[in-house]
């Protein structure tokens, strides 16, 4: 795994340098969206892989992050970074609140709890939309929306892509750092048995809440970045079904590996864009997408990331260490 | 995209449109040769293409591609008739699939990668809201054709040929007040800020300006429950219920009203989405003669040189099954006005976006029988040239005009009337 | 039974308090209108929830494609009716299509992911839902259309609201299904086997429960239920593919109210959701957010269900 981490950092560096230069205007935007959703996917993937907990509200939480980001952008003169951080933190707190019932739930029930949250948020987003510079608490004006400030180092679209990739990399490293330190060991123990974890002095409540908070943080950052990229958000992006779909793709991508989250985001944003670019009818693309999803769930236990590892392992002539 | 349009006819509509086409061809009697496009030279344009973009939305739950399809048909016709001073128009269209990110990507592709000089025929629910700032930043003018949200009408670089929900709702209310004696109108809109509250709010403003009562009932599109909205409208004490919803939801709402037997105890009106060929059949006999609908473009069968040419161009250059509806009229008209403006432009500056934008901005006082008022653009932070329409009633499986072209009047239009005065149109 | 009565009591109490609070100062007849209207909507949620629970109990699959399956059924029925096929035959064909789709998915796709955990099985069924949604959106233009049943024309007055026979049929069918399926599970051999599977699959197979047969029965039954739900949604909600497909999410909320197990509780929960949603129309600040009601109620039920649990263990669901 250490090896794949090093490769990851190298690949990220290559992407940061090359993607903004090589991609055209359309693809710069597609890759920016992909980076935003990769952050959220990483959040969902890691609580699933480390704790067996399923969040079907990840995209809805991105919406919360995006809302906070836009609200602050239009209400204050704070710099981009402050707004982004606030978006991450507020979403993180919401994630932790979500974790309180989660402490007592497992498996499907927990997943459904998060789905109910996603369903409720969908209704709020539709009825209230996202702040665009209007007055009042909800900040929605009906005319031309006010501008969204971008970071100093990301004024143009290509520079913003570079910035987003770096934030994504930082998010991934944050997870990796946790995995290697005390929280990672605590999570592993909790996953085996909470009783055992408590017996060995692990604060189960703290670490579970922490994990959800971390996952929410990544979703919030992703939502804030997306808002900065588009300048405004629309409720259609954050429907409950999108949250379910993102989690399905997390399973397909492979939840246990960092490149699984990247694969998830690529499937979620790059694949539909490619099909659209090739002129495939949107409805037919949906059929293809659904079929591919079913196929991957049936055939790939560790997702695409697992298959990549298997392939690399076969190349090296031995099985890779893919233990959790 | 063409494939998508073709298969539209694969089921029921094939037979209907087929029959319609024969009837139209017979009644028009003009045949295919009578098209009139651009310079009308009869010579195919062969020079370097001029790139023009267009974004439409087509995915579940709706299809707004009729406008770009009609614009493409007209551009193809222009290209076969001398193009823009010998240069063909290369019309690049993108589908935003109702996804804001895809909409932004499409705009980037067209404006930054393809460097189109203008956007024409856009039809979408989400594209305009997302891209309005981009159009301004890129200095491009968008001559949209099928707009539904406020941003489309309150932005400096978008001008739409269609009316959208606001004027159409106000127009419907005005008809009901002036000709049907309505005193209290309840507007049923979508609970999406830049759609329902925006348009129903302007209707309330109109009612208040006349010293009458108006109220809004907002429906969340995700809810299966339309009954409570109906009860809420009844509770408001209204004598007239004005449906301002997408056609599918409007039909569900009216079905609930039919269930309650309310067809005769209230007066009924609707904004333009119900002016659609398949609506009378979907509504059923119950609403015959009861439902008054505002049409944002002139009725399809009204006739006139542009109306005849529009159908002829569609017959000759569009897929057979492509819709011939209001959005199609609007797309055709946007494309025609654009081409006329470009033909008047110095050919040397056709590739210069700034010059094209200036030429579009200078458009004023263009009249057409497809639209009730004059079309103009002008330099302003909002554009709404189309604010006069026609009122029709659902009758005998079709529509019957009950009030021809009339201009709407509401406090909302005050800044627009000012613009028109400044341009010498009023 | 005691639990069901208790839940019923809590729900009636809750709805009464909400009704009195929101309806303060309004005539009682207005309240009556909203309650009857809410019951009509609630029975839609309940019917959808019943179909989900029947399948989940027997196979462990929470089928997110149930809405899409019903959607295909009602579109098939509409198309046939539109082509002039005799209405009852068209409805029958719609049900048959749903049956075939559910059996096909259960037998050939769901069976191959039996090794996955319940959440993944549930989430994967979204893939099937997207396929069906894509297919129907591809085949049908988005012209507005209406699906009607002859029972739409007749109606009775209840508390001042005209209620069509279709809605009565829906409520009757939902109650009938809850009782009928309850009896089936209680009395028949296949019901016993389904209950055994629901309790413990491994032990069931050890003692000779024919898992494949029981599961196929369950998928078939759920397919018919989805088909019927689809016809009802098409008639009473609206005939739009995306709308019917994603109505499965509030139906899941109703299923949660029954803890994915108890059909009477699904019925009570669904009805409560409908009435609360309808009553919220009377609240000025909340009325445009009223479709949140199902989710909030389901979340409260989940919280109450897990009250007092301190620990969770791997393997428990």
Tab-separated table of C-alpha atoms in Angstrom, chain A residues 50-198:
chain	number	residue	atom	x	y	z
A	50	UNK	CA	-12.851	1.189	7.590
A	51	UNK	CA	-16.052	0.989	9.627
A	52	UNK	CA	-18.527	-0.766	7.378
A	53	UNK	CA	-20.807	2.252	7.630
A	54	UNK	CA	-22.728	3.360	4.581
A	55	UNK	CA	-23.608	6.967	3.857
A	56	UNK	CA	-26.294	7.472	1.237
A	57	UNK	CA	-26.227	11.208	1.847
A	58	UNK	CA	-22.789	12.103	0.567
A	59	UNK	CA	-23.882	14.137	-2.442
A	60	UNK	CA	-26.570	15.837	-0.329
A	61	UNK	CA	-23.836	16.780	2.159
A	62	UNK	CA	-21.874	18.262	-0.750
A	63	UNK	CA	-24.942	20.391	-1.311
A	64	UNK	CA	-24.769	21.570	2.286
A	65	UNK	CA	-21.102	22.470	1.831
A	66	UNK	CA	-21.893	24.283	-1.397
A	67	UNK	CA	-24.745	26.159	0.268
A	68	UNK	CA	-22.546	27.322	3.153
A	69	UNK	CA	-19.803	28.324	0.732
A	70	UNK	CA	-22.122	30.380	-1.458
A	71	UNK	CA	-23.893	31.891	1.531
A	72	UNK	CA	-20.598	33.134	2.988
A	73	UNK	CA	-19.293	34.245	-0.384
A	74	UNK	CA	-22.272	36.516	-0.937
A	75	UNK	CA	-22.726	37.651	2.668
A	76	UNK	CA	-19.122	38.429	3.577
A	77	UNK	CA	-15.904	39.573	1.980
A	78	UNK	CA	-13.947	36.626	3.372
A	79	UNK	CA	-11.352	35.097	1.053
A	80	UNK	CA	-12.102	31.904	-0.870
A	81	UNK	CA	-10.080	29.706	1.451
A	82	UNK	CA	-11.968	30.853	4.542
A	83	UNK	CA	-15.307	30.140	2.882
A	84	UNK	CA	-14.143	26.743	1.671
A	85	UNK	CA	-12.886	25.815	5.101
A	86	UNK	CA	-16.117	26.972	6.715
A	87	UNK	CA	-18.074	24.910	4.193
A	88	UNK	CA	-15.995	21.860	5.140
A	89	UNK	CA	-16.324	22.449	8.874
A	90	UNK	CA	-20.068	23.083	8.911
A	91	UNK	CA	-20.672	19.984	6.815
A	92	UNK	CA	-18.347	18.080	9.102
A	93	UNK	CA	-20.412	19.085	12.137
A	94	UNK	CA	-23.561	18.004	10.316
A	95	UNK	CA	-21.865	14.704	9.536
A	96	UNK	CA	-21.076	14.263	13.216
A	97	UNK	CA	-24.704	14.975	14.143
A	98	UNK	CA	-25.668	12.351	11.615
A	99	UNK	CA	-23.284	9.995	13.391
A	100	UNK	CA	-25.098	10.245	16.708
A	101	UNK	CA	-27.941	7.955	15.637
A	102	UNK	CA	-25.373	5.998	13.666
A	103	UNK	CA	-23.698	4.989	16.872
A	104	UNK	CA	-26.586	2.660	17.481
A	105	UNK	CA	-27.226	1.520	13.950
A	106	UNK	CA	-25.505	-0.712	11.504
A	107	UNK	CA	-25.737	-1.832	7.952
A	108	UNK	CA	-28.935	-1.224	6.087
A	109	UNK	CA	-30.669	0.765	8.817
A	110	UNK	CA	-27.852	3.245	9.071
A	111	UNK	CA	-27.792	3.542	5.290
A	112	UNK	CA	-31.531	4.210	5.274
A	113	UNK	CA	-31.163	6.803	7.995
A	114	UNK	CA	-28.721	8.692	5.786
A	115	UNK	CA	-31.027	8.196	2.798
A	116	UNK	CA	-33.847	9.876	4.717
A	117	UNK	CA	-31.528	12.814	5.401
A	118	UNK	CA	-30.685	12.981	1.707
A	119	UNK	CA	-34.380	12.875	0.805
A	120	UNK	CA	-35.189	15.711	3.199
A	121	UNK	CA	-32.256	17.821	1.962
A	122	UNK	CA	-33.390	17.324	-1.627
A	123	UNK	CA	-36.731	18.926	-0.759
A	124	UNK	CA	-35.049	21.852	0.998
A	125	UNK	CA	-32.632	22.440	-1.887
A	126	UNK	CA	-35.448	22.398	-4.444
A	127	UNK	CA	-37.672	24.767	-2.504
A	128	UNK	CA	-34.944	27.165	-1.373
A	129	UNK	CA	-32.253	26.782	-4.060
A	130	UNK	CA	-28.730	28.079	-3.492
A	131	UNK	CA	-27.658	31.616	-2.572
A	132	UNK	CA	-26.799	33.684	-5.632
A	133	UNK	CA	-26.363	37.099	-4.123
A	134	UNK	CA	-29.944	37.850	-3.123
A	135	UNK	CA	-31.058	39.267	0.185
A	136	UNK	CA	-32.311	37.502	3.291
A	137	UNK	CA	-31.210	34.296	4.927
A	138	UNK	CA	-31.704	32.132	1.847
A	139	UNK	CA	-30.027	34.730	-0.363
A	140	UNK	CA	-31.815	33.906	-3.594
A	141	UNK	CA	-32.346	36.615	-6.184
A	142	UNK	CA	-34.196	35.952	-9.398
A	143	UNK	CA	-31.820	37.815	-11.658
A	144	UNK	CA	-28.297	37.367	-12.903
A	145	UNK	CA	-26.253	35.937	-10.043
A	146	UNK	CA	-23.467	37.814	-8.291
A	147	UNK	CA	-19.901	36.679	-8.821
A	148	UNK	CA	-18.198	34.024	-6.756
A	149	UNK	CA	-14.673	34.796	-5.664
A	150	UNK	CA	-12.046	32.295	-6.664
A	151	UNK	CA	-8.745	31.636	-4.912
A	152	UNK	CA	-5.792	33.850	-5.727
A	153	UNK	CA	-4.020	30.901	-7.297
A	154	UNK	CA	-7.053	29.705	-9.217
A	155	UNK	CA	-8.558	32.636	-11.056
A	156	UNK	CA	-8.733	31.054	-14.489
A	157	UNK	CA	-10.430	27.717	-15.153
A	158	UNK	CA	-7.152	25.783	-15.704
A	159	UNK	CA	-5.619	27.276	-12.558
A	160	UNK	CA	-8.780	26.397	-10.645
A	161	UNK	CA	-8.494	22.801	-11.829
A	162	UNK	CA	-4.928	22.719	-10.502
A	163	UNK	CA	-6.148	24.154	-7.208
A	164	UNK	CA	-8.973	21.605	-6.962
A	165	UNK	CA	-6.603	18.737	-7.636
A	166	UNK	CA	-4.326	19.951	-4.846
A	167	UNK	CA	-7.246	20.202	-2.402
A	168	UNK	CA	-8.286	16.712	-3.454
A	169	UNK	CA	-4.746	15.463	-2.842
A	170	UNK	CA	-4.697	17.107	0.573
A	171	UNK	CA	-8.020	15.435	1.422
A	172	UNK	CA	-6.682	12.044	0.416
A	173	UNK	CA	-3.517	12.557	2.460
A	174	UNK	CA	-5.615	13.542	5.474
A	175	UNK	CA	-7.433	10.210	5.277
A	176	UNK	CA	-4.178	8.326	4.790
A	177	UNK	CA	-2.646	10.055	7.795
A	178	UNK	CA	-5.618	9.009	9.912
A	179	UNK	CA	-5.420	5.470	8.670
A	180	UNK	CA	-1.829	5.150	9.753
A	181	UNK	CA	-2.249	6.714	13.177
A	182	UNK	CA	-4.295	5.906	16.276
A	183	UNK	CA	-7.719	6.497	14.678
A	184	UNK	CA	-6.944	3.914	12.002
A	185	UNK	CA	-6.177	1.270	14.593
A	186	UNK	CA	-9.244	2.215	16.606
A	187	UNK	CA	-11.466	1.967	13.530
A	188	UNK	CA	-10.061	-1.447	12.672
A	189	UNK	CA	-10.844	-2.680	16.151
A	190	UNK	CA	-14.354	-1.172	16.115
A	191	UNK	CA	-15.062	-2.836	12.815
A	192	UNK	CA	-14.189	-6.248	14.322
A	193	UNK	CA	-16.183	-5.818	17.489
A	194	UNK	CA	-17.272	-2.811	19.433
A	195	UNK	CA	-17.253	-4.791	22.634
A	196	UNK	CA	-13.628	-5.704	22.063
A	197	UNK	CA	-12.825	-2.111	21.215
A	198	UNK	CA	-14.397	-0.867	24.421
